[in-house]
Coordinates of N, CA and C in Angstrom, one line a residue:
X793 N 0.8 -1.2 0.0 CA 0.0 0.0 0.0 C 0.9 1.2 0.0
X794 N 0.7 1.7 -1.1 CA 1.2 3.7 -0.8 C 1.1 4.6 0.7
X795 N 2.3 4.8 0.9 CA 2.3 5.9 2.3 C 1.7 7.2 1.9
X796 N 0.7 7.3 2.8 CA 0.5 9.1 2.2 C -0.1 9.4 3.4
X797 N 0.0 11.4 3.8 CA -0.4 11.4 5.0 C -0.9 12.6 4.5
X798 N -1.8 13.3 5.2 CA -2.7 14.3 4.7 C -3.2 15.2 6.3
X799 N -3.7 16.6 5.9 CA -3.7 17.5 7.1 C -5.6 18.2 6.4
X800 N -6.2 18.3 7.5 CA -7.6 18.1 7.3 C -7.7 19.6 8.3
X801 N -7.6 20.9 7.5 CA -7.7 22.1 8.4 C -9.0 22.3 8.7
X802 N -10.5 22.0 7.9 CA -11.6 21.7 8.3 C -12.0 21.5 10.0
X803 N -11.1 20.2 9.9 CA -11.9 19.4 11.3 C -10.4 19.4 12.0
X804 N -9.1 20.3 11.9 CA -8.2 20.3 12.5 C -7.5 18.7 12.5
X805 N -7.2 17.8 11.6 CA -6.9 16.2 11.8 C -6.1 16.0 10.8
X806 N -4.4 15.2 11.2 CA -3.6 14.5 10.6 C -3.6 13.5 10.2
X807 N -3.8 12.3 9.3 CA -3.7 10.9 9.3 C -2.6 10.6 8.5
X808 N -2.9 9.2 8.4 CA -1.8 8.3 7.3 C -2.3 7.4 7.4
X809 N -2.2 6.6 6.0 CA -2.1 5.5 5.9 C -0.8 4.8 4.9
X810 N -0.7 3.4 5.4 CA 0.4 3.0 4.8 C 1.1 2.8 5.6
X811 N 1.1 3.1 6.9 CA 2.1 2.9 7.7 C 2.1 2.1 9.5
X812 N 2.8 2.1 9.8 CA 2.5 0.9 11.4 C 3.2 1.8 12.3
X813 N 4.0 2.9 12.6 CA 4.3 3.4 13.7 C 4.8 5.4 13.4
X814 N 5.0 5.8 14.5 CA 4.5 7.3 14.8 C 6.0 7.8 14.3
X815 N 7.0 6.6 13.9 CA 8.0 7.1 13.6 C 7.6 7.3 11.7
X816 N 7.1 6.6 11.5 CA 7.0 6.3 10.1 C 6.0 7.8 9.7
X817 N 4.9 8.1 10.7 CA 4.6 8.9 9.9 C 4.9 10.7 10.2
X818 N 5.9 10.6 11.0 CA 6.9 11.5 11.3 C 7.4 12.0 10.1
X819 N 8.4 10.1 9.4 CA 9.1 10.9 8.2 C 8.2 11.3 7.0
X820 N 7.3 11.3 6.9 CA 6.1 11.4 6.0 C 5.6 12.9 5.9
X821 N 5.8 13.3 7.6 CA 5.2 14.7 7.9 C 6.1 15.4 7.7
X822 N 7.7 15.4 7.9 CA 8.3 16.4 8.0 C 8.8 16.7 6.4
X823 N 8.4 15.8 5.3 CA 8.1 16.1 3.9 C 7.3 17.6 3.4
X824 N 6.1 17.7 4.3 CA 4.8 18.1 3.9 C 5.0 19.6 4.8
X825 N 4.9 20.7 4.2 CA 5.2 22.1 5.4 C 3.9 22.5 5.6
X826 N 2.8 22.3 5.4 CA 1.6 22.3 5.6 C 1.3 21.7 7.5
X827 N 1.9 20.6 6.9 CA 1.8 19.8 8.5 C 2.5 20.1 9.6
X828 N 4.1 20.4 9.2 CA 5.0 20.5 9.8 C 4.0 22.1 10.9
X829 N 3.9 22.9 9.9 CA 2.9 24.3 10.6 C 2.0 24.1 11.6
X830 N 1.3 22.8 11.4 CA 0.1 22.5 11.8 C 0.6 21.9 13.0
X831 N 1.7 21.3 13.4 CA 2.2 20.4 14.5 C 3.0 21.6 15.5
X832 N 3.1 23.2 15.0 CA 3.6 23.9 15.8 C 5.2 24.5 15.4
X833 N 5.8 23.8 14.2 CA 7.0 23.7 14.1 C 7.3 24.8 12.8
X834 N 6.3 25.7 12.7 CA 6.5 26.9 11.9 C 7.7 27.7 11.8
X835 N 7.8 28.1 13.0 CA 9.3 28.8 13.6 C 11.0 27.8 13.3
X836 N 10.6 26.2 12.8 CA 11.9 25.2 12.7 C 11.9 25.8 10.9
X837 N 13.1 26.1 10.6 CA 13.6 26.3 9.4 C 13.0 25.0 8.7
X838 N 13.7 24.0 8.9 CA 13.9 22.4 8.1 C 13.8 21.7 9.5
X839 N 12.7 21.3 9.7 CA 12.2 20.4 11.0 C 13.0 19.1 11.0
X840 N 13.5 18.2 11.6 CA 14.1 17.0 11.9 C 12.5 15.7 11.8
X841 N 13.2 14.9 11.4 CA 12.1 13.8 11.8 C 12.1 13.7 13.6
X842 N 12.9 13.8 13.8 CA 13.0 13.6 15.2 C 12.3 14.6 15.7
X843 N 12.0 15.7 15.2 CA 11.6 16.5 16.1 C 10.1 16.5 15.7
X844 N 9.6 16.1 14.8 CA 8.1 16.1 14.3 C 7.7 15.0 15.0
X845 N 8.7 13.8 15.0 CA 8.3 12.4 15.6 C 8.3 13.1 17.4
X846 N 8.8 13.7 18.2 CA 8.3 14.2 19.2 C 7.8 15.3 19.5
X847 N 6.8 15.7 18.8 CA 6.1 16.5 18.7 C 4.4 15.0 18.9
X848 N 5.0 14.5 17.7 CA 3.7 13.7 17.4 C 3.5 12.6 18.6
X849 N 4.5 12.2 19.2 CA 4.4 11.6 20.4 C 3.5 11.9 21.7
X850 N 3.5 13.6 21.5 CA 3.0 14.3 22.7 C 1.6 14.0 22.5
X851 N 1.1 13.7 21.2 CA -0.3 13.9 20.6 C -0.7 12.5 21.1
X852 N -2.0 12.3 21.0 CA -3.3 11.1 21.0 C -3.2 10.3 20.0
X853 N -1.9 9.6 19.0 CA -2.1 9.3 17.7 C -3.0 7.9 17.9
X854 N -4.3 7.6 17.0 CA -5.2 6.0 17.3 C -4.4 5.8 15.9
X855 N -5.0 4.4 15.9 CA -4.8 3.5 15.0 C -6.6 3.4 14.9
X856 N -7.2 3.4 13.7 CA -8.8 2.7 13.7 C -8.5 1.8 12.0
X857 N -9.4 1.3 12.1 CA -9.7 0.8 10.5 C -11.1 2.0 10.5
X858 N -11.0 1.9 8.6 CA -12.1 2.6 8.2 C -12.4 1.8 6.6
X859 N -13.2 1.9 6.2 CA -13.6 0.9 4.8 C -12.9 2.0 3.8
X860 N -12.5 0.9 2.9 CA -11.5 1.1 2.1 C -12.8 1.9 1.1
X861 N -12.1 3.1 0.4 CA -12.7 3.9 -0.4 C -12.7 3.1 -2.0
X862 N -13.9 3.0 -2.7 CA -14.3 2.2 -3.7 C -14.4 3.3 -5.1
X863 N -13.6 3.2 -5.7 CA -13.2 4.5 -6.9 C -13.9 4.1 -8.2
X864 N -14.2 4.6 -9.1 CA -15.0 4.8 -10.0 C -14.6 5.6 -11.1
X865 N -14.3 5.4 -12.7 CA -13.9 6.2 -13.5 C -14.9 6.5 -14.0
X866 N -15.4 7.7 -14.5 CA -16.4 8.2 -15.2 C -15.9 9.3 -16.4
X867 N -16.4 9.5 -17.5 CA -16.3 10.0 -18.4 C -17.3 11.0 -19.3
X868 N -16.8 12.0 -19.3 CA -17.7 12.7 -20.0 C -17.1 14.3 -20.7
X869 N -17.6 14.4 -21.7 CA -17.1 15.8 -22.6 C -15.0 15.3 -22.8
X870 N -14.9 14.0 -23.3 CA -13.3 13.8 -23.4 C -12.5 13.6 -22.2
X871 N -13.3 14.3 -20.8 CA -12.3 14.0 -19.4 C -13.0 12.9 -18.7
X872 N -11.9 12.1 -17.9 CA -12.1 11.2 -17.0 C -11.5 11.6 -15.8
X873 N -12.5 11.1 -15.0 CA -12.7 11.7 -13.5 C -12.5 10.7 -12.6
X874 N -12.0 10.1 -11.7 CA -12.4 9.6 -10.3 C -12.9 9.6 -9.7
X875 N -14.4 8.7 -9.7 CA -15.1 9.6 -8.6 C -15.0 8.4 -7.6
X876 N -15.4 8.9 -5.8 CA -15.2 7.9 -5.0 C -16.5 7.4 -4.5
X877 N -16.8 6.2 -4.5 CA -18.3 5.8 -4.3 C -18.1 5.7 -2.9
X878 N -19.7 4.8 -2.6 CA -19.7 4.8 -0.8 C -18.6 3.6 -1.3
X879 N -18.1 3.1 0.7 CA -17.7 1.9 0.8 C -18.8 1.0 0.7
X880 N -18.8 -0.1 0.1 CA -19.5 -1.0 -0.4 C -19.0 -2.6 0.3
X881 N -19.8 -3.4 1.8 CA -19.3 -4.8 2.1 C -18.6 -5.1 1.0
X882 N -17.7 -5.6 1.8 CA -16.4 -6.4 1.5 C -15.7 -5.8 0.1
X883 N -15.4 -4.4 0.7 CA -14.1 -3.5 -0.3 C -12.8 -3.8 0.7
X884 N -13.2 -4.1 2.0 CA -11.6 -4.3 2.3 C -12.1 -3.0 3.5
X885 N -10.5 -2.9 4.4 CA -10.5 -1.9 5.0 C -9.3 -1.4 5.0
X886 N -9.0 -0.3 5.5 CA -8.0 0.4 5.5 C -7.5 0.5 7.1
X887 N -6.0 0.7 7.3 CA -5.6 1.0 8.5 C -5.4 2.4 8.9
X888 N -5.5 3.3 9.2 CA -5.5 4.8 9.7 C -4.9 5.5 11.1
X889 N -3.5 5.5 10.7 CA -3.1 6.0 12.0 C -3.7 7.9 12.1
X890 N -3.6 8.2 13.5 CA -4.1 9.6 12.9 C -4.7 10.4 14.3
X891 N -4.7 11.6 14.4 CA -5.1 12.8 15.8 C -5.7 14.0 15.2
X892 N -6.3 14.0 16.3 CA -7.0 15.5 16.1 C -6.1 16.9 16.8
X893 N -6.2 18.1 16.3 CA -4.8 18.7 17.2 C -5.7 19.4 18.1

């Protein structure tokens, strides 16, 4: 499965998936300056993993499953789109590490 981790300014929420511990999505976050901001580390020039990874330590990070998102190509006027349907029994699930700030 692809690592990817994403910052949700809406509802204030970090996740990831793809990954099994807070180190892994440390090195994921300190890629992304969106997040790095969001974890407080605005003022770090070039943030360390180590320093995002205890940062993110200090946080609530869960682990949940959530149903795997079920995609859909659609077509129209020459473009094709992705669209994402409901989860549909037995698409699978996904693992979701992830905090609210």
């Amino acid at each position: 499965m692809t690592q990817r981790i994403w910052y949700n300014a809406d509802v204030d929420y970090i996740g990831a998936v793809g990954i099994s511990s807070v180190r892994e999505m440390a090195e994921l976050a300190v890629k992304e300056p969106d997040i790095t901001d969001a974890l407080g580390l605005h003022e770090v020039e070039d943030p360390t993993v180590e320093q995002v990874e205890e940062v993110l330590n200090e946080l609530n990070i869960e682990a949940s499953r959530v149903p795997a998102a079920v995609l859909h190509n659609e077509r129209w006027d020459g473009v094709i789109a992705t669209i994402p349907l409901d989860a549909k029994p037995g698409s699978g699930y996904v693992k979701v590490l992830g905090t609210n700030l």
